[in-house]
Amino acid sequence: MSEQAFISVDNICKSYQLGTREVNVLQNVSFQIAKGDRVALLGPSGSGKTTLLNMLGMIDFPSEGSIQMESLSPSARPKELQSFRRNFVSYVYQQYHLLPQFSALDNVCLPLVPIKVSFNLRERAKQLLERVGLGERIDHLPSELSGGEQQRVAIARALITSPRLLLCDEPTGNLDTSTRDSILDLLIQINQEDQTTLIIATHDPEVAKVCHRSIHIRDGQIDAHVTS
Ligand SMILES: Nc1ncnc2c1ncn2[C@@H]1O[C@H](COP(=O)(O)OP(=O)(O)OP(=O)(O)O)[C@@H](O)[C@H]1O
């Protein structure tokens, strides 16, 4: 792992056993990501983007090769991995995954509800909703919000743990182009202001354009690194 690397992905392969058949999803993938970087994983459907994101979030593991994270020992035990997942990394998904019976405010609080925190959780959630432009919508249910607003709630929820790494899986896939652009502006703002490292899996070249660089994946292999 080089001095500046925040994440180092070294020659990873991933395969799944499907009955008697072995499905090779990723092959010999290597790249490094620096702290505060803004990187797109760009590739068509089925190319392996989600699989790679899951491994960067340590919820899945390579069949071969290694992924090293700054501040996580390569021999991390389950407890350290759990703490990494809780404190270091957050996700934003295409489908928002908000709980329908809970208000925007309660949805934002959710990741920290089971944990004793030293600050006023509801107050922090309110501040985050204000930051994402939803200060007037904190008591709304997801069904009372537009798609773009629901994604803003999901982004506020992702920020409640103050993550250093934000993994976004097609975060604008369900949105029209102007809503997509406003969500991208928000993600860029978070990346710039908080120095949160941002990795966005997408098939949309317009999303890749707003990143510092893009890693193009095809059939489980990197076929280009492009710097914007
Ligand atoms: N648990 C699994 N078992 C078997 N095959 C899997 C599993 N998970 C993913 N795959 C296969 O791996 C390939 C890559 O899937 P992945 O979801 O990573 O692609 P993707 O680029 O994120 O696609 P999309 O943009 O459609 O979400 C697909 O062919 C998929 O069927």
mmCIF file of C-alpha atoms and ligand atoms in Angstrom:
data_model
loop_
_atom_site.group_PDB
_atom_site.id
_atom_site.type_symbol
_atom_site.label_atom_id
_atom_site.label_comp_id
_atom_site.label_asym_id
_atom_site.label_seq_id
_atom_site.Cartn_x
_atom_site.Cartn_y
_atom_site.Cartn_z
ATOM 1 C CA MET A 1 0.000 0.000 0.000
ATOM 2 C CA SER A 2 1.581 3.326 -1.034
ATOM 3 C CA GLU A 3 2.010 6.226 1.441
ATOM 4 C CA GLN A 4 -0.939 8.245 0.057
ATOM 5 C CA ALA A 5 -3.350 5.355 -0.517
ATOM 6 C CA PHE A 6 -6.477 5.376 1.587
ATOM 7 C CA ILE A 7 -7.745 2.224 -0.076
ATOM 8 C CA SER A 8 -5.581 -0.218 -1.969
ATOM 9 C CA VAL A 9 -7.207 -2.917 -4.072
ATOM 10 C CA ASP A 10 -4.621 -5.471 -5.108
ATOM 11 C CA ASN A 11 -5.277 -7.982 -7.811
ATOM 12 C CA ILE A 12 -8.632 -9.128 -6.520
ATOM 13 C CA CYS A 13 -10.774 -11.836 -8.045
ATOM 14 C CA LYS A 14 -14.283 -12.726 -6.971
ATOM 15 C CA SER A 15 -16.225 -15.795 -7.902
ATOM 16 C CA TYR A 16 -19.442 -17.292 -6.600
ATOM 17 C CA GLN A 17 -20.377 -20.938 -6.552
ATOM 18 C CA LEU A 18 -23.803 -21.393 -8.104
ATOM 19 C CA GLY A 19 -24.619 -25.091 -7.681
ATOM 20 C CA THR A 20 -21.874 -26.869 -9.593
ATOM 21 C CA ARG A 21 -21.060 -23.780 -11.643
ATOM 22 C CA GLU A 22 -18.442 -21.205 -10.706
ATOM 23 C CA VAL A 23 -19.408 -17.649 -11.693
ATOM 24 C CA ASN A 24 -16.375 -15.407 -12.151
ATOM 25 C CA VAL A 25 -17.504 -11.862 -11.380
ATOM 26 C CA LEU A 26 -14.249 -9.894 -10.932
ATOM 27 C CA GLN A 27 -10.847 -10.730 -12.331
ATOM 28 C CA ASN A 28 -7.483 -9.198 -11.423
ATOM 29 C CA VAL A 29 -8.829 -5.825 -10.353
ATOM 30 C CA SER A 30 -6.285 -3.371 -8.886
ATOM 31 C CA PHE A 31 -6.515 0.334 -8.079
ATOM 32 C CA GLN A 32 -5.795 2.788 -5.305
ATOM 33 C CA ILE A 33 -7.922 5.534 -3.849
ATOM 34 C CA ALA A 34 -6.581 8.538 -1.946
ATOM 35 C CA LYS A 35 -8.260 10.213 1.008
ATOM 36 C CA GLY A 36 -10.864 12.726 -0.163
ATOM 37 C CA ASP A 37 -10.950 11.275 -3.672
ATOM 38 C CA ARG A 38 -14.141 11.304 -5.749
ATOM 39 C CA VAL A 39 -14.188 8.251 -7.983
ATOM 40 C CA ALA A 40 -16.765 6.717 -10.320
ATOM 41 C CA LEU A 41 -16.939 2.982 -10.947
ATOM 42 C CA LEU A 42 -18.403 3.098 -14.413
ATOM 43 C CA GLY A 43 -19.705 0.048 -16.210
ATOM 44 C CA PRO A 44 -22.738 -1.592 -17.795
ATOM 45 C CA SER A 45 -25.259 -3.670 -15.866
ATOM 46 C CA GLY A 46 -23.718 -6.898 -14.600
ATOM 47 C CA SER A 47 -20.115 -5.718 -14.941
ATOM 48 C CA GLY A 48 -19.402 -6.184 -11.217
ATOM 49 C CA LYS A 49 -19.801 -2.667 -9.734
ATOM 50 C CA THR A 50 -22.031 -3.641 -6.792
ATOM 51 C CA THR A 51 -19.847 -6.648 -6.036
ATOM 52 C CA LEU A 52 -16.835 -4.343 -5.857
ATOM 53 C CA LEU A 53 -18.653 -1.787 -3.663
ATOM 54 C CA ASN A 54 -19.674 -4.569 -1.274
ATOM 55 C CA MET A 55 -16.035 -5.543 -0.915
ATOM 56 C CA LEU A 56 -14.932 -1.923 -0.372
ATOM 57 C CA GLY A 57 -17.507 -1.767 2.443
ATOM 58 C CA MET A 58 -16.188 -5.043 3.891
ATOM 59 C CA ILE A 59 -19.562 -6.744 3.644
ATOM 60 C CA ASP A 60 -18.158 -9.220 1.127
ATOM 61 C CA PHE A 61 -14.620 -10.439 0.559
ATOM 62 C CA PRO A 62 -12.437 -11.266 -2.443
ATOM 63 C CA SER A 63 -11.844 -14.885 -3.421
ATOM 64 C CA GLU A 64 -8.247 -13.925 -4.217
ATOM 65 C CA GLY A 65 -6.114 -10.821 -3.743
ATOM 66 C CA SER A 66 -6.559 -8.219 -1.009
ATOM 67 C CA ILE A 67 -8.201 -4.919 -0.143
ATOM 68 C CA GLN A 68 -6.367 -2.765 2.377
ATOM 69 C CA MET A 69 -7.900 0.221 4.099
ATOM 70 C CA GLU A 70 -6.063 2.842 6.029
ATOM 71 C CA SER A 71 -6.950 2.344 9.700
ATOM 72 C CA LEU A 72 -8.032 -1.271 9.246
ATOM 73 C CA SER A 73 -5.539 -4.009 9.891
ATOM 74 C CA PRO A 74 -5.358 -6.642 7.121
ATOM 75 C CA SER A 75 -5.910 -9.271 9.818
ATOM 76 C CA ALA A 76 -8.911 -7.459 11.335
ATOM 77 C CA ARG A 77 -11.124 -9.682 13.443
ATOM 78 C CA PRO A 78 -14.952 -9.688 13.165
ATOM 79 C CA LYS A 79 -15.321 -7.109 15.952
ATOM 80 C CA GLU A 80 -12.953 -4.646 14.230
ATOM 81 C CA LEU A 81 -14.753 -5.208 10.927
ATOM 82 C CA GLN A 82 -18.067 -4.507 12.616
ATOM 83 C CA SER A 83 -16.696 -1.282 14.055
ATOM 84 C CA PHE A 84 -15.273 -0.305 10.639
ATOM 85 C CA ARG A 85 -18.660 -0.873 9.008
ATOM 86 C CA ARG A 86 -20.436 1.144 11.666
ATOM 87 C CA ASN A 87 -18.039 4.069 12.061
ATOM 88 C CA PHE A 88 -16.095 4.430 8.862
ATOM 89 C CA VAL A 89 -18.341 3.649 5.909
ATOM 90 C CA SER A 90 -21.885 4.563 4.823
ATOM 91 C CA TYR A 91 -24.005 3.718 1.811
ATOM 92 C CA VAL A 92 -26.435 5.494 -0.482
ATOM 93 C CA TYR A 93 -28.536 3.233 -2.706
ATOM 94 C CA GLN A 94 -30.597 3.732 -5.848
ATOM 95 C CA GLN A 95 -33.775 2.633 -4.024
ATOM 96 C CA TYR A 96 -33.282 4.924 -0.948
ATOM 97 C CA HIS A 97 -34.344 2.132 1.463
ATOM 98 C CA LEU A 98 -36.199 4.429 3.850
ATOM 99 C CA LEU A 99 -38.589 2.880 6.363
ATOM 100 C CA PRO A 100 -42.061 3.902 5.143
ATOM 101 C CA GLN A 101 -43.699 4.219 8.573
ATOM 102 C CA PHE A 102 -41.004 6.555 9.938
ATOM 103 C CA SER A 103 -40.629 10.301 9.412
ATOM 104 C CA ALA A 104 -37.612 11.768 7.613
ATOM 105 C CA LEU A 105 -36.142 12.681 11.007
ATOM 106 C CA ASP A 106 -36.595 9.170 12.431
ATOM 107 C CA ASN A 107 -35.110 7.618 9.288
ATOM 108 C CA VAL A 108 -31.991 9.767 9.650
ATOM 109 C CA CYS A 109 -31.619 8.778 13.333
ATOM 110 C CA LEU A 110 -31.951 5.039 12.612
ATOM 111 C CA PRO A 111 -28.286 3.985 12.185
ATOM 112 C CA LEU A 112 -27.438 5.327 15.649
ATOM 113 C CA VAL A 113 -30.605 4.379 17.538
ATOM 114 C CA PRO A 114 -29.055 1.147 18.932
ATOM 115 C CA ILE A 115 -25.884 2.972 20.007
ATOM 116 C CA LYS A 116 -25.256 5.234 22.987
ATOM 117 C CA VAL A 117 -24.037 8.534 21.558
ATOM 118 C CA SER A 118 -22.611 11.542 23.360
ATOM 119 C CA PHE A 119 -24.685 14.084 21.458
ATOM 120 C CA ASN A 120 -28.372 14.852 20.925
ATOM 121 C CA LEU A 121 -29.204 12.461 18.090
ATOM 122 C CA ARG A 122 -32.453 14.110 17.016
ATOM 123 C CA GLU A 123 -30.843 17.535 16.981
ATOM 124 C CA ARG A 124 -27.977 16.237 14.828
ATOM 125 C CA ALA A 125 -30.440 14.528 12.459
ATOM 126 C CA LYS A 126 -32.362 17.800 12.172
ATOM 127 C CA GLN A 127 -29.161 19.685 11.311
ATOM 128 C CA LEU A 128 -28.334 17.121 8.630
ATOM 129 C CA LEU A 129 -31.807 17.416 7.124
ATOM 130 C CA GLU A 130 -31.319 21.179 7.045
ATOM 131 C CA ARG A 131 -27.948 20.663 5.376
ATOM 132 C CA VAL A 132 -29.501 18.567 2.605
ATOM 133 C CA GLY A 133 -32.227 21.178 2.091
ATOM 134 C CA LEU A 134 -35.079 19.429 3.906
ATOM 135 C CA GLY A 135 -35.385 21.543 7.042
ATOM 136 C CA GLU A 136 -39.076 22.072 6.241
ATOM 137 C CA ARG A 137 -39.750 18.365 5.699
ATOM 138 C CA ILE A 138 -38.463 16.683 8.845
ATOM 139 C CA ASP A 139 -41.856 15.279 9.886
ATOM 140 C CA HIS A 140 -42.805 14.019 6.437
ATOM 141 C CA LEU A 141 -43.140 10.307 5.730
ATOM 142 C CA PRO A 142 -41.198 8.946 2.719
ATOM 143 C CA SER A 143 -44.504 8.649 0.797
ATOM 144 C CA GLU A 144 -44.951 12.409 1.272
ATOM 145 C CA LEU A 145 -41.589 13.181 -0.373
ATOM 146 C CA SER A 146 -40.435 13.222 -4.004
ATOM 147 C CA GLY A 147 -37.764 10.768 -5.210
ATOM 148 C CA GLY A 148 -35.058 13.433 -5.006
ATOM 149 C CA GLU A 149 -36.184 14.396 -1.498
ATOM 150 C CA GLN A 150 -36.156 10.749 -0.394
ATOM 151 C CA GLN A 151 -32.606 10.443 -1.691
ATOM 152 C CA ARG A 152 -31.659 13.560 0.305
ATOM 153 C CA VAL A 153 -33.053 11.880 3.433
ATOM 154 C CA ALA A 154 -30.999 8.771 2.591
ATOM 155 C CA ILE A 155 -27.886 10.948 2.220
ATOM 156 C CA ALA A 156 -28.548 12.628 5.577
ATOM 157 C CA ARG A 157 -28.993 9.152 7.096
ATOM 158 C CA ALA A 158 -25.651 8.109 5.605
ATOM 159 C CA LEU A 159 -23.977 11.161 7.177
ATOM 160 C CA ILE A 160 -25.298 10.616 10.705
ATOM 161 C CA THR A 161 -22.280 8.433 11.570
ATOM 162 C CA SER A 162 -19.802 10.998 10.083
ATOM 163 C CA PRO A 163 -18.351 8.409 7.691
ATOM 164 C CA ARG A 164 -14.966 8.833 6.063
ATOM 165 C CA LEU A 165 -16.008 6.708 3.096
ATOM 166 C CA LEU A 166 -19.325 7.092 1.263
ATOM 167 C CA LEU A 167 -20.208 4.280 -1.147
ATOM 168 C CA CYS A 168 -23.021 5.147 -3.542
ATOM 169 C CA ASP A 169 -24.653 2.496 -5.726
ATOM 170 C CA GLU A 170 -26.431 4.190 -8.658
ATOM 171 C CA PRO A 171 -27.559 7.039 -6.358
ATOM 172 C CA THR A 172 -29.224 8.904 -9.214
ATOM 173 C CA GLY A 173 -30.523 5.892 -11.157
ATOM 174 C CA ASN A 174 -34.183 6.625 -10.354
ATOM 175 C CA LEU A 175 -34.065 10.387 -10.862
ATOM 176 C CA ASP A 176 -34.709 12.756 -13.758
ATOM 177 C CA THR A 177 -31.723 14.703 -15.041
ATOM 178 C CA SER A 178 -32.267 17.928 -13.102
ATOM 179 C CA THR A 179 -32.853 16.055 -9.819
ATOM 180 C CA ARG A 180 -29.825 13.906 -10.638
ATOM 181 C CA ASP A 181 -27.711 17.045 -11.014
ATOM 182 C CA SER A 182 -28.894 18.479 -7.691
ATOM 183 C CA ILE A 183 -28.120 15.193 -5.892
ATOM 184 C CA LEU A 184 -24.673 15.131 -7.519
ATOM 185 C CA ASP A 185 -24.080 18.728 -6.375
ATOM 186 C CA LEU A 186 -24.927 17.650 -2.840
ATOM 187 C CA LEU A 187 -22.559 14.652 -2.967
ATOM 188 C CA ILE A 188 -19.774 16.858 -4.335
ATOM 189 C CA GLN A 189 -20.379 19.397 -1.565
ATOM 190 C CA ILE A 190 -20.078 16.642 1.073
ATOM 191 C CA ASN A 191 -16.910 15.333 -0.566
ATOM 192 C CA GLN A 192 -15.361 18.806 -0.630
ATOM 193 C CA GLU A 193 -16.485 20.130 2.739
ATOM 194 C CA ASP A 194 -16.041 16.997 4.861
ATOM 195 C CA GLN A 195 -13.213 15.395 2.872
ATOM 196 C CA THR A 196 -15.382 12.280 2.740
ATOM 197 C CA THR A 197 -13.984 9.889 0.172
ATOM 198 C CA LEU A 198 -16.727 9.285 -2.374
ATOM 199 C CA ILE A 199 -17.069 6.238 -4.613
ATOM 200 C CA ILE A 200 -20.045 6.146 -6.972
ATOM 201 C CA ALA A 201 -21.006 3.041 -8.942
ATOM 202 C CA THR A 202 -22.918 4.078 -12.049
ATOM 203 C CA HIS A 203 -23.628 3.284 -15.666
ATOM 204 C CA ASP A 204 -24.216 7.007 -16.364
ATOM 205 C CA PRO A 205 -21.229 8.782 -17.989
ATOM 206 C CA GLU A 206 -22.658 12.144 -16.805
ATOM 207 C CA VAL A 207 -22.156 11.032 -13.186
ATOM 208 C CA ALA A 208 -18.588 10.002 -13.960
ATOM 209 C CA LYS A 209 -17.893 13.472 -15.403
ATOM 210 C CA VAL A 210 -18.274 15.125 -11.983
ATOM 211 C CA CYS A 211 -15.739 12.771 -10.381
ATOM 212 C CA HIS A 212 -11.971 13.300 -10.270
ATOM 213 C CA ARG A 213 -11.535 10.064 -12.146
ATOM 214 C CA SER A 214 -13.419 7.031 -13.298
ATOM 215 C CA ILE A 215 -12.541 3.374 -13.274
ATOM 216 C CA HIS A 216 -14.231 1.646 -16.189
ATOM 217 C CA ILE A 217 -15.285 -1.936 -15.568
ATOM 218 C CA ARG A 218 -16.338 -4.386 -18.217
ATOM 219 C CA ASP A 219 -17.023 -8.088 -17.660
ATOM 220 C CA GLY A 220 -15.381 -7.951 -14.248
ATOM 221 C CA GLN A 221 -12.151 -6.360 -15.414
ATOM 222 C CA ILE A 222 -10.863 -2.803 -15.490
ATOM 223 C CA ASP A 223 -10.624 -1.654 -19.068
ATOM 224 C CA ALA A 224 -9.718 2.005 -18.476
ATOM 225 C CA HIS A 225 -8.773 4.568 -15.837
ATOM 226 C CA VAL A 226 -9.880 8.039 -16.915
ATOM 227 C CA THR A 227 -8.930 11.251 -15.113
ATOM 228 C CA SER A 228 -11.434 14.098 -15.523
HETATM 229 N N1 LIG B 1 -24.243 -13.893 -4.885
HETATM 230 C C1 LIG B 1 -24.058 -14.091 -6.182
HETATM 231 N N2 LIG B 1 -24.051 -15.328 -6.709
HETATM 232 C C2 LIG B 1 -23.856 -15.526 -8.028
HETATM 233 N N3 LIG B 1 -23.658 -14.542 -8.935
HETATM 234 C C3 LIG B 1 -23.648 -13.297 -8.469
HETATM 235 C C4 LIG B 1 -23.853 -12.979 -7.086
HETATM 236 N N4 LIG B 1 -23.784 -11.632 -6.937
HETATM 237 C C5 LIG B 1 -23.575 -11.136 -8.160
HETATM 238 N N5 LIG B 1 -23.497 -12.120 -9.085
HETATM 239 C C6 LIG B 1 -23.262 -11.945 -10.524
HETATM 240 O O1 LIG B 1 -22.170 -11.078 -10.663
HETATM 241 C C7 LIG B 1 -22.311 -10.254 -11.814
HETATM 242 C C8 LIG B 1 -22.042 -8.802 -11.412
HETATM 243 O O2 LIG B 1 -23.108 -8.357 -10.561
HETATM 244 P P1 LIG B 1 -23.122 -6.891 -9.938
HETATM 245 O O3 LIG B 1 -24.403 -6.741 -9.215
HETATM 246 O O4 LIG B 1 -21.870 -6.676 -9.188
HETATM 247 O O5 LIG B 1 -23.091 -6.005 -11.265
HETATM 248 P P2 LIG B 1 -23.398 -4.457 -11.447
HETATM 249 O O6 LIG B 1 -22.364 -3.947 -12.380
HETATM 250 O O7 LIG B 1 -23.530 -3.805 -10.123
HETATM 251 O O8 LIG B 1 -24.803 -4.497 -12.168
HETATM 252 P P3 LIG B 1 -26.054 -3.472 -12.061
HETATM 253 O O9 LIG B 1 -25.577 -2.172 -12.643
HETATM 254 O O10 LIG B 1 -27.122 -4.131 -12.883
HETATM 255 O O11 LIG B 1 -26.418 -3.382 -10.606
HETATM 256 C C9 LIG B 1 -23.707 -10.500 -12.345
HETATM 257 O O12 LIG B 1 -23.598 -11.345 -13.477
HETATM 258 C C10 LIG B 1 -24.409 -11.225 -11.229
HETATM 259 O O13 LIG B 1 -25.357 -12.134 -11.700
#
